[in-house]
């Protein structure tokens, strides 16, 4: 089946075209959507893309970073201002994938993908879509429903304090295997105790999720083996891990506290 490609000068025009055509798919870097087409997915017959320069912009002002949805993993790695995301962006595929894979596309990627999304979820990012700013946690829940036919314009987040942000991607194949588990955390500490904790998991559901039980169990505790014990006990609460060729849901649940513990104590 022939596939058509429509290119629009603005993201608003692309969004209108996407909303009007149920047989169209938005094309970001294409690393997933072109593969879908090559593998015979006939649920769409055209790609819609935009050359809107706003979607390729990176701005950092007043301690807040804003990434256009078309910004690639390679671009993040090259930008020193986005150092907190370097490890997460670098964990996405190999160099060819990172050169094409976009921030916007990563937010729609099903597990075991979505590694950058895990980092952005721990950073409490906001997604600009449909003329509104939506918390990333809500966007992820609604991405297949309310946001399925909209265009993400940008993602923004407050830059974390130095040392507050932690990220780990556990994979069996180095350096570019897919994730067994991905964990990102933003921990604020004061007076020897954790004052706030945001933790996000990849592969512990079909999309990145927050670890709210573990977060709650950390606040007020010292970041020591004893202090994180309760958080590790409830680490898998509210999760529904995927099973794939890399690992079973059972295995992911078993090893989660081990990797979470290492990340928290590092
Ligand atoms: C070999 C290989 C290895 C990979 N390894 C990893 C990995 O280690 N970690 C990882 O996280 N991912 C990995 N991926 C998945 C993928 O490359 C990334 O998740 C990437 O960030 C997806 O972005 P994209 O721009 O290529 O998405 P696309 O393929 O262009 O789009 C993916 C989906 O998102 C939608 N979409 C894209 N941009 C927007 C937008 N701005 N607004 C609305 N909808 C949009 C598309 O319509 C489509 O449904 C891998 C892929 C391959 C092929």
mmCIF file of C-alpha atoms and ligand atoms in Angstrom:
data_model
loop_
_atom_site.group_PDB
_atom_site.id
_atom_site.type_symbol
_atom_site.label_atom_id
_atom_site.label_comp_id
_atom_site.label_asym_id
_atom_site.label_seq_id
_atom_site.Cartn_x
_atom_site.Cartn_y
_atom_site.Cartn_z
ATOM 1 C CA UNK A 1 0.000 0.000 0.000
ATOM 2 C CA UNK A 2 1.313 3.456 -0.919
ATOM 3 C CA UNK A 3 1.981 5.864 1.923
ATOM 4 C CA UNK A 4 1.683 9.600 1.423
ATOM 5 C CA UNK A 5 3.687 12.224 3.295
ATOM 6 C CA UNK A 6 2.229 15.632 4.055
ATOM 7 C CA UNK A 7 4.507 18.372 5.398
ATOM 8 C CA UNK A 8 3.117 21.463 7.120
ATOM 9 C CA UNK A 9 4.964 24.691 7.987
ATOM 10 C CA UNK A 10 3.421 24.978 11.463
ATOM 11 C CA UNK A 11 2.607 22.458 14.153
ATOM 12 C CA UNK A 12 -0.916 23.898 14.399
ATOM 13 C CA UNK A 13 -1.544 23.134 10.724
ATOM 14 C CA UNK A 14 -0.126 19.620 11.203
ATOM 15 C CA UNK A 15 -2.313 19.132 14.283
ATOM 16 C CA UNK A 16 -5.439 20.220 12.365
ATOM 17 C CA UNK A 17 -4.615 17.832 9.505
ATOM 18 C CA UNK A 18 -3.963 14.980 11.952
ATOM 19 C CA UNK A 19 -7.225 15.588 13.787
ATOM 20 C CA UNK A 20 -9.135 15.566 10.483
ATOM 21 C CA UNK A 21 -7.656 12.374 9.051
ATOM 22 C CA UNK A 22 -8.126 9.147 10.998
ATOM 23 C CA UNK A 23 -5.842 7.277 8.586
ATOM 24 C CA UNK A 24 -2.859 9.575 9.225
ATOM 25 C CA UNK A 25 -0.032 9.164 11.745
ATOM 26 C CA UNK A 26 2.204 11.939 12.979
ATOM 27 C CA UNK A 27 5.828 11.391 11.961
ATOM 28 C CA UNK A 28 8.482 12.461 14.462
ATOM 29 C CA UNK A 29 11.893 10.906 13.927
ATOM 30 C CA UNK A 30 10.147 7.879 12.455
ATOM 31 C CA UNK A 31 12.167 5.261 14.349
ATOM 32 C CA UNK A 32 8.981 3.510 15.473
ATOM 33 C CA UNK A 33 6.304 4.675 13.090
ATOM 34 C CA UNK A 34 8.294 3.893 9.915
ATOM 35 C CA UNK A 35 9.137 0.495 11.366
ATOM 36 C CA UNK A 36 5.398 -0.059 11.923
ATOM 37 C CA UNK A 37 4.734 0.709 8.260
ATOM 38 C CA UNK A 38 7.594 -1.535 7.119
ATOM 39 C CA UNK A 39 6.190 -4.352 9.239
ATOM 40 C CA UNK A 40 2.829 -4.095 7.467
ATOM 41 C CA UNK A 41 0.732 -1.922 9.790
ATOM 42 C CA UNK A 42 -2.188 -0.927 7.559
ATOM 43 C CA UNK A 43 -4.042 1.138 10.171
ATOM 44 C CA UNK A 44 -2.570 4.282 8.586
ATOM 45 C CA UNK A 45 -1.975 5.366 5.006
ATOM 46 C CA UNK A 46 -0.280 8.732 5.411
ATOM 47 C CA UNK A 47 2.340 10.460 7.503
ATOM 48 C CA UNK A 48 1.938 14.026 8.723
ATOM 49 C CA UNK A 49 4.976 16.033 9.727
ATOM 50 C CA UNK A 50 5.903 19.644 10.330
ATOM 51 C CA UNK A 51 8.989 21.759 9.695
ATOM 52 C CA UNK A 52 7.933 24.230 12.422
ATOM 53 C CA UNK A 53 11.242 25.581 13.826
ATOM 54 C CA UNK A 54 9.653 25.963 17.282
ATOM 55 C CA UNK A 55 9.577 22.172 17.591
ATOM 56 C CA UNK A 56 13.358 21.992 17.202
ATOM 57 C CA UNK A 57 14.139 24.726 19.739
ATOM 58 C CA UNK A 58 15.823 24.267 23.129
ATOM 59 C CA UNK A 59 15.550 27.104 25.642
ATOM 60 C CA UNK A 60 16.865 27.287 29.184
ATOM 61 C CA UNK A 61 15.711 30.295 31.169
ATOM 62 C CA UNK A 62 15.141 30.979 34.851
ATOM 63 C CA UNK A 63 16.110 27.452 35.843
ATOM 64 C CA UNK A 64 13.571 25.909 33.482
ATOM 65 C CA UNK A 65 14.318 23.976 30.290
ATOM 66 C CA UNK A 66 11.953 23.719 27.342
ATOM 67 C CA UNK A 67 12.549 21.155 24.602
ATOM 68 C CA UNK A 68 10.653 21.267 21.313
ATOM 69 C CA UNK A 69 9.073 17.886 20.559
ATOM 70 C CA UNK A 70 11.337 17.369 17.515
ATOM 71 C CA UNK A 71 14.547 17.737 19.544
ATOM 72 C CA UNK A 72 16.522 14.519 19.154
ATOM 73 C CA UNK A 73 18.396 12.451 21.735
ATOM 74 C CA UNK A 74 21.644 13.403 19.969
ATOM 75 C CA UNK A 75 20.835 17.072 20.352
ATOM 76 C CA UNK A 76 20.184 16.654 24.088
ATOM 77 C CA UNK A 77 23.531 14.892 24.535
ATOM 78 C CA UNK A 78 25.319 17.728 22.716
ATOM 79 C CA UNK A 79 23.796 20.458 24.921
ATOM 80 C CA UNK A 80 25.695 20.970 28.193
ATOM 81 C CA UNK A 81 22.737 22.842 29.697
ATOM 82 C CA UNK A 82 20.759 19.579 29.580
ATOM 83 C CA UNK A 83 23.365 17.557 31.444
ATOM 84 C CA UNK A 84 20.715 16.039 33.735
ATOM 85 C CA UNK A 85 19.226 14.278 30.688
ATOM 86 C CA UNK A 86 22.490 13.154 29.069
ATOM 87 C CA UNK A 87 22.495 9.679 30.607
ATOM 88 C CA UNK A 88 18.839 9.048 29.752
ATOM 89 C CA UNK A 89 19.190 10.320 26.171
ATOM 90 C CA UNK A 90 22.371 8.298 25.724
ATOM 91 C CA UNK A 91 20.571 5.142 26.854
ATOM 92 C CA UNK A 92 18.165 5.325 23.893
ATOM 93 C CA UNK A 93 19.291 2.873 21.178
ATOM 94 C CA UNK A 94 22.532 3.312 19.242
ATOM 95 C CA UNK A 95 23.932 6.425 17.514
ATOM 96 C CA UNK A 96 21.739 6.100 14.404
ATOM 97 C CA UNK A 97 18.592 5.863 16.515
ATOM 98 C CA UNK A 98 19.641 8.753 18.773
ATOM 99 C CA UNK A 99 20.208 10.875 15.690
ATOM 100 C CA UNK A 100 16.550 10.483 14.674
ATOM 101 C CA UNK A 101 14.622 9.635 17.861
ATOM 102 C CA UNK A 102 12.735 12.641 19.190
ATOM 103 C CA UNK A 103 11.583 13.712 22.632
ATOM 104 C CA UNK A 104 7.954 13.816 21.448
ATOM 105 C CA UNK A 105 8.093 10.306 20.001
ATOM 106 C CA UNK A 106 9.661 8.932 23.176
ATOM 107 C CA UNK A 107 6.573 10.002 25.153
ATOM 108 C CA UNK A 108 4.429 7.744 22.937
ATOM 109 C CA UNK A 109 6.849 4.801 22.849
ATOM 110 C CA UNK A 110 5.455 1.628 24.462
ATOM 111 C CA UNK A 111 7.545 -0.250 27.052
ATOM 112 C CA UNK A 112 10.326 -1.432 26.931
ATOM 113 C CA UNK A 113 10.943 1.937 25.244
ATOM 114 C CA UNK A 114 10.367 5.398 26.720
ATOM 115 C CA UNK A 115 13.631 5.777 28.665
ATOM 116 C CA UNK A 116 13.771 9.550 28.288
ATOM 117 C CA UNK A 117 10.111 9.710 29.324
ATOM 118 C CA UNK A 118 11.039 7.998 32.610
ATOM 119 C CA UNK A 119 13.602 10.729 33.322
ATOM 120 C CA UNK A 120 11.137 13.465 32.358
ATOM 121 C CA UNK A 121 8.453 11.939 34.589
ATOM 122 C CA UNK A 122 10.761 12.043 37.617
ATOM 123 C CA UNK A 123 11.518 15.661 36.691
ATOM 124 C CA UNK A 124 7.760 16.368 36.842
ATOM 125 C CA UNK A 125 7.789 17.687 33.276
ATOM 126 C CA UNK A 126 4.856 19.420 31.595
ATOM 127 C CA UNK A 127 3.730 18.669 28.041
ATOM 128 C CA UNK A 128 2.477 21.400 25.701
ATOM 129 C CA UNK A 129 -0.313 19.880 23.633
ATOM 130 C CA UNK A 130 -3.610 21.076 22.161
ATOM 131 C CA UNK A 131 -3.013 24.630 23.429
ATOM 132 C CA UNK A 132 -2.647 23.491 27.058
ATOM 133 C CA UNK A 133 0.122 22.515 29.448
ATOM 134 C CA UNK A 134 -0.521 19.024 30.799
ATOM 135 C CA UNK A 135 1.481 17.323 33.581
ATOM 136 C CA UNK A 136 3.472 14.486 32.013
ATOM 137 C CA UNK A 137 1.942 11.944 34.440
ATOM 138 C CA UNK A 138 -1.535 12.830 33.179
ATOM 139 C CA UNK A 139 -0.396 12.986 29.560
ATOM 140 C CA UNK A 140 1.017 9.452 29.789
ATOM 141 C CA UNK A 141 -2.277 8.106 31.160
ATOM 142 C CA UNK A 142 -4.238 9.797 28.365
ATOM 143 C CA UNK A 143 -1.820 9.397 25.469
ATOM 144 C CA UNK A 144 -3.860 6.692 23.709
ATOM 145 C CA UNK A 145 -7.189 8.441 24.266
ATOM 146 C CA UNK A 146 -7.458 12.218 24.703
ATOM 147 C CA UNK A 147 -4.049 12.917 23.107
ATOM 148 C CA UNK A 148 -3.942 10.181 20.473
ATOM 149 C CA UNK A 149 -4.601 12.550 17.568
ATOM 150 C CA UNK A 150 -2.856 15.690 18.820
ATOM 151 C CA UNK A 151 0.646 17.019 18.253
ATOM 152 C CA UNK A 152 2.999 17.474 21.203
ATOM 153 C CA UNK A 153 4.724 20.825 20.805
ATOM 154 C CA UNK A 154 7.184 20.892 23.704
ATOM 155 C CA UNK A 155 8.191 19.431 27.052
ATOM 156 C CA UNK A 156 9.399 21.647 29.899
ATOM 157 C CA UNK A 157 10.786 21.010 33.376
ATOM 158 C CA UNK A 158 12.629 22.707 36.220
ATOM 159 C CA UNK A 159 16.331 21.887 36.124
ATOM 160 C CA UNK A 160 17.103 19.806 39.237
ATOM 161 C CA UNK A 161 19.668 20.758 41.847
ATOM 162 C CA UNK A 162 23.078 19.238 41.278
ATOM 163 C CA UNK A 163 23.177 15.671 42.670
ATOM 164 C CA UNK A 164 19.382 15.574 43.189
ATOM 165 C CA UNK A 165 18.743 13.674 39.947
ATOM 166 C CA UNK A 166 19.541 9.967 39.510
ATOM 167 C CA UNK A 167 18.967 7.686 36.508
ATOM 168 C CA UNK A 168 19.654 4.044 35.813
ATOM 169 C CA UNK A 169 18.735 1.824 32.885
ATOM 170 C CA UNK A 170 19.242 -1.864 33.577
ATOM 171 C CA UNK A 171 19.747 -3.853 30.378
ATOM 172 C CA UNK A 172 21.242 -7.210 29.498
ATOM 173 C CA UNK A 173 22.976 -6.142 26.294
ATOM 174 C CA UNK A 174 25.571 -3.360 26.515
ATOM 175 C CA UNK A 175 25.751 -0.680 25.347
ATOM 176 C CA UNK A 176 22.407 -0.422 23.549
ATOM 177 C CA UNK A 177 20.065 -3.134 24.779
ATOM 178 C CA UNK A 178 16.475 -2.425 25.691
ATOM 179 C CA UNK A 179 15.504 -1.960 29.301
ATOM 180 C CA UNK A 180 14.861 -4.611 31.947
ATOM 181 C CA UNK A 181 13.994 -1.735 34.274
ATOM 182 C CA UNK A 182 14.601 1.984 34.006
ATOM 183 C CA UNK A 183 14.478 4.132 37.145
ATOM 184 C CA UNK A 184 14.816 7.890 37.551
ATOM 185 C CA UNK A 185 14.610 9.796 40.822
ATOM 186 C CA UNK A 186 14.759 13.367 42.050
ATOM 187 C CA UNK A 187 15.614 13.440 45.755
ATOM 188 C CA UNK A 188 15.860 16.599 47.845
ATOM 189 C CA UNK A 189 17.660 16.246 51.183
ATOM 190 C CA UNK A 190 18.074 18.544 54.136
ATOM 191 C CA UNK A 191 19.458 18.010 57.639
ATOM 192 C CA UNK A 192 20.306 14.383 56.909
ATOM 193 C CA UNK A 193 16.786 13.453 55.781
ATOM 194 C CA UNK A 194 14.966 13.164 52.457
ATOM 195 C CA UNK A 195 12.549 16.084 52.207
ATOM 196 C CA UNK A 196 10.990 15.227 48.859
ATOM 197 C CA UNK A 197 11.180 12.289 46.479
ATOM 198 C CA UNK A 198 9.932 11.755 42.961
ATOM 199 C CA UNK A 199 10.634 8.332 41.446
ATOM 200 C CA UNK A 200 9.644 7.051 38.008
ATOM 201 C CA UNK A 201 9.886 3.539 36.562
ATOM 202 C CA UNK A 202 10.073 2.212 33.012
ATOM 203 C CA UNK A 203 8.969 -1.357 32.133
ATOM 204 C CA UNK A 204 7.028 -1.657 35.406
ATOM 205 C CA UNK A 205 3.867 -0.909 33.363
ATOM 206 C CA UNK A 206 3.130 -0.457 29.656
ATOM 207 C CA UNK A 207 4.418 3.136 29.972
ATOM 208 C CA UNK A 208 6.459 5.162 32.486
ATOM 209 C CA UNK A 209 4.793 5.403 35.909
ATOM 210 C CA UNK A 210 5.476 7.118 39.226
ATOM 211 C CA UNK A 211 6.414 5.004 42.267
ATOM 212 C CA UNK A 212 4.171 6.848 44.693
ATOM 213 C CA UNK A 213 4.318 4.266 47.510
ATOM 214 C CA UNK A 214 8.122 4.251 47.534
ATOM 215 C CA UNK A 215 8.197 8.045 47.326
ATOM 216 C CA UNK A 216 5.960 8.370 50.392
ATOM 217 C CA UNK A 217 8.050 5.885 52.374
ATOM 218 C CA UNK A 218 11.243 7.881 51.775
ATOM 219 C CA UNK A 219 10.185 11.317 52.976
ATOM 220 C CA UNK A 220 11.566 12.152 56.408
ATOM 221 C CA UNK A 221 14.067 9.264 56.336
ATOM 222 C CA UNK A 222 17.828 9.393 56.033
ATOM 223 C CA UNK A 223 19.279 8.116 52.753
ATOM 224 C CA UNK A 224 20.854 5.064 54.380
ATOM 225 C CA UNK A 225 20.288 1.309 54.028
ATOM 226 C CA UNK A 226 18.001 1.451 57.098
ATOM 227 C CA UNK A 227 16.270 4.669 55.960
ATOM 228 C CA UNK A 228 15.272 3.288 52.539
ATOM 229 C CA UNK A 229 14.176 -0.148 53.844
ATOM 230 C CA UNK A 230 10.445 0.669 53.923
ATOM 231 C CA UNK A 231 10.582 2.208 50.451
ATOM 232 C CA UNK A 232 12.124 -0.960 49.020
ATOM 233 C CA UNK A 233 9.391 -3.069 50.669
ATOM 234 C CA UNK A 234 6.699 -1.144 48.788
ATOM 235 C CA UNK A 235 8.760 -0.559 45.634
ATOM 236 C CA UNK A 236 6.479 -2.624 43.379
ATOM 237 C CA UNK A 237 3.165 -1.348 44.765
ATOM 238 C CA UNK A 238 0.906 -0.141 41.965
ATOM 239 C CA UNK A 239 3.068 -1.654 39.214
ATOM 240 C CA UNK A 240 2.059 -4.011 36.402
ATOM 241 C CA UNK A 241 5.366 -4.969 34.766
ATOM 242 C CA UNK A 242 5.621 -6.044 31.152
ATOM 243 C CA UNK A 243 6.778 -9.483 30.060
ATOM 244 C CA UNK A 244 8.903 -9.534 26.916
ATOM 245 C CA UNK A 245 11.828 -11.418 25.384
ATOM 246 C CA UNK A 246 14.212 -9.665 27.790
ATOM 247 C CA UNK A 247 12.519 -10.424 31.120
ATOM 248 C CA UNK A 248 9.270 -11.640 32.657
ATOM 249 C CA UNK A 249 7.013 -9.526 34.843
ATOM 250 C CA UNK A 250 7.996 -11.788 37.763
ATOM 251 C CA UNK A 251 11.703 -11.172 37.192
ATOM 252 C CA UNK A 252 11.221 -7.437 36.890
ATOM 253 C CA UNK A 253 9.302 -7.386 40.181
ATOM 254 C CA UNK A 254 12.011 -9.422 41.927
ATOM 255 C CA UNK A 255 14.934 -7.249 40.844
ATOM 256 C CA UNK A 256 13.225 -3.876 41.181
ATOM 257 C CA UNK A 257 14.096 -3.334 44.891
ATOM 258 C CA UNK A 258 17.716 -4.302 44.245
ATOM 259 C CA UNK A 259 18.172 -1.682 41.528
ATOM 260 C CA UNK A 260 16.093 0.935 43.324
ATOM 261 C CA UNK A 261 18.209 0.450 46.442
ATOM 262 C CA UNK A 262 21.439 0.841 44.475
ATOM 263 C CA UNK A 263 20.148 3.995 42.807
ATOM 264 C CA UNK A 264 18.994 5.581 46.062
ATOM 265 C CA UNK A 265 22.226 4.841 47.914
ATOM 266 C CA UNK A 266 24.613 5.773 45.087
HETATM 267 C C1 LIG B 1 16.596 -0.362 17.078
HETATM 268 C C2 LIG B 1 15.802 0.516 18.023
HETATM 269 C C3 LIG B 1 16.257 0.686 19.313
HETATM 270 C C4 LIG B 1 15.536 1.504 20.208
HETATM 271 N N1 LIG B 1 16.013 1.649 21.472
HETATM 272 C C5 LIG B 1 15.334 2.427 22.342
HETATM 273 C C6 LIG B 1 15.796 2.575 23.674
HETATM 274 O O1 LIG B 1 16.810 2.007 24.078
HETATM 275 N N2 LIG B 1 15.077 3.374 24.498
HETATM 276 C C7 LIG B 1 13.944 4.027 24.103
HETATM 277 O O2 LIG B 1 13.355 4.751 24.907
HETATM 278 N N3 LIG B 1 13.488 3.890 22.856
HETATM 279 C C8 LIG B 1 14.144 3.108 21.967
HETATM 280 N N4 LIG B 1 13.664 2.954 20.702
HETATM 281 C C9 LIG B 1 12.365 3.530 20.357
HETATM 282 C C10 LIG B 1 12.418 4.919 19.695
HETATM 283 O O3 LIG B 1 13.538 5.060 18.855
HETATM 284 C C11 LIG B 1 12.427 6.063 20.708
HETATM 285 O O4 LIG B 1 11.490 5.822 21.737
HETATM 286 C C12 LIG B 1 12.151 7.419 20.050
HETATM 287 O O5 LIG B 1 12.342 8.455 20.999
HETATM 288 C C13 LIG B 1 10.786 7.548 19.387
HETATM 289 O O6 LIG B 1 10.769 8.829 18.786
HETATM 290 P P1 LIG B 1 10.514 9.043 17.222
HETATM 291 O O7 LIG B 1 10.564 10.501 16.983
HETATM 292 O O8 LIG B 1 11.397 8.214 16.374
HETATM 293 O O9 LIG B 1 9.029 8.496 17.109
HETATM 294 P P2 LIG B 1 8.148 8.153 15.804
HETATM 295 O O10 LIG B 1 8.479 6.789 15.305
HETATM 296 O O11 LIG B 1 8.233 9.272 14.824
HETATM 297 O O12 LIG B 1 6.723 8.175 16.481
HETATM 298 C C14 LIG B 1 6.376 7.261 17.512
HETATM 299 C C15 LIG B 1 4.912 7.553 17.896
HETATM 300 O O13 LIG B 1 4.829 8.829 18.509
HETATM 301 C C16 LIG B 1 3.969 9.697 17.770
HETATM 302 N N5 LIG B 1 4.590 11.014 17.797
HETATM 303 C C17 LIG B 1 5.908 11.304 17.575
HETATM 304 N N6 LIG B 1 6.135 12.609 17.792
HETATM 305 C C18 LIG B 1 4.941 13.153 18.137
HETATM 306 C C19 LIG B 1 4.507 14.471 18.456
HETATM 307 N N7 LIG B 1 5.354 15.515 18.497
HETATM 308 N N8 LIG B 1 3.216 14.661 18.756
HETATM 309 C C20 LIG B 1 2.328 13.625 18.729
HETATM 310 N N9 LIG B 1 2.675 12.370 18.429
HETATM 311 C C21 LIG B 1 3.958 12.135 18.141
HETATM 312 C C22 LIG B 1 3.902 9.080 16.359
HETATM 313 O O14 LIG B 1 2.728 9.410 15.680
HETATM 314 C C23 LIG B 1 3.981 7.604 16.677
HETATM 315 O O15 LIG B 1 2.722 7.116 17.060
HETATM 316 C C24 LIG B 1 14.349 2.156 19.775
HETATM 317 C C25 LIG B 1 13.902 1.979 18.471
HETATM 318 C C26 LIG B 1 14.607 1.162 17.605
HETATM 319 C C27 LIG B 1 14.089 0.987 16.196
#
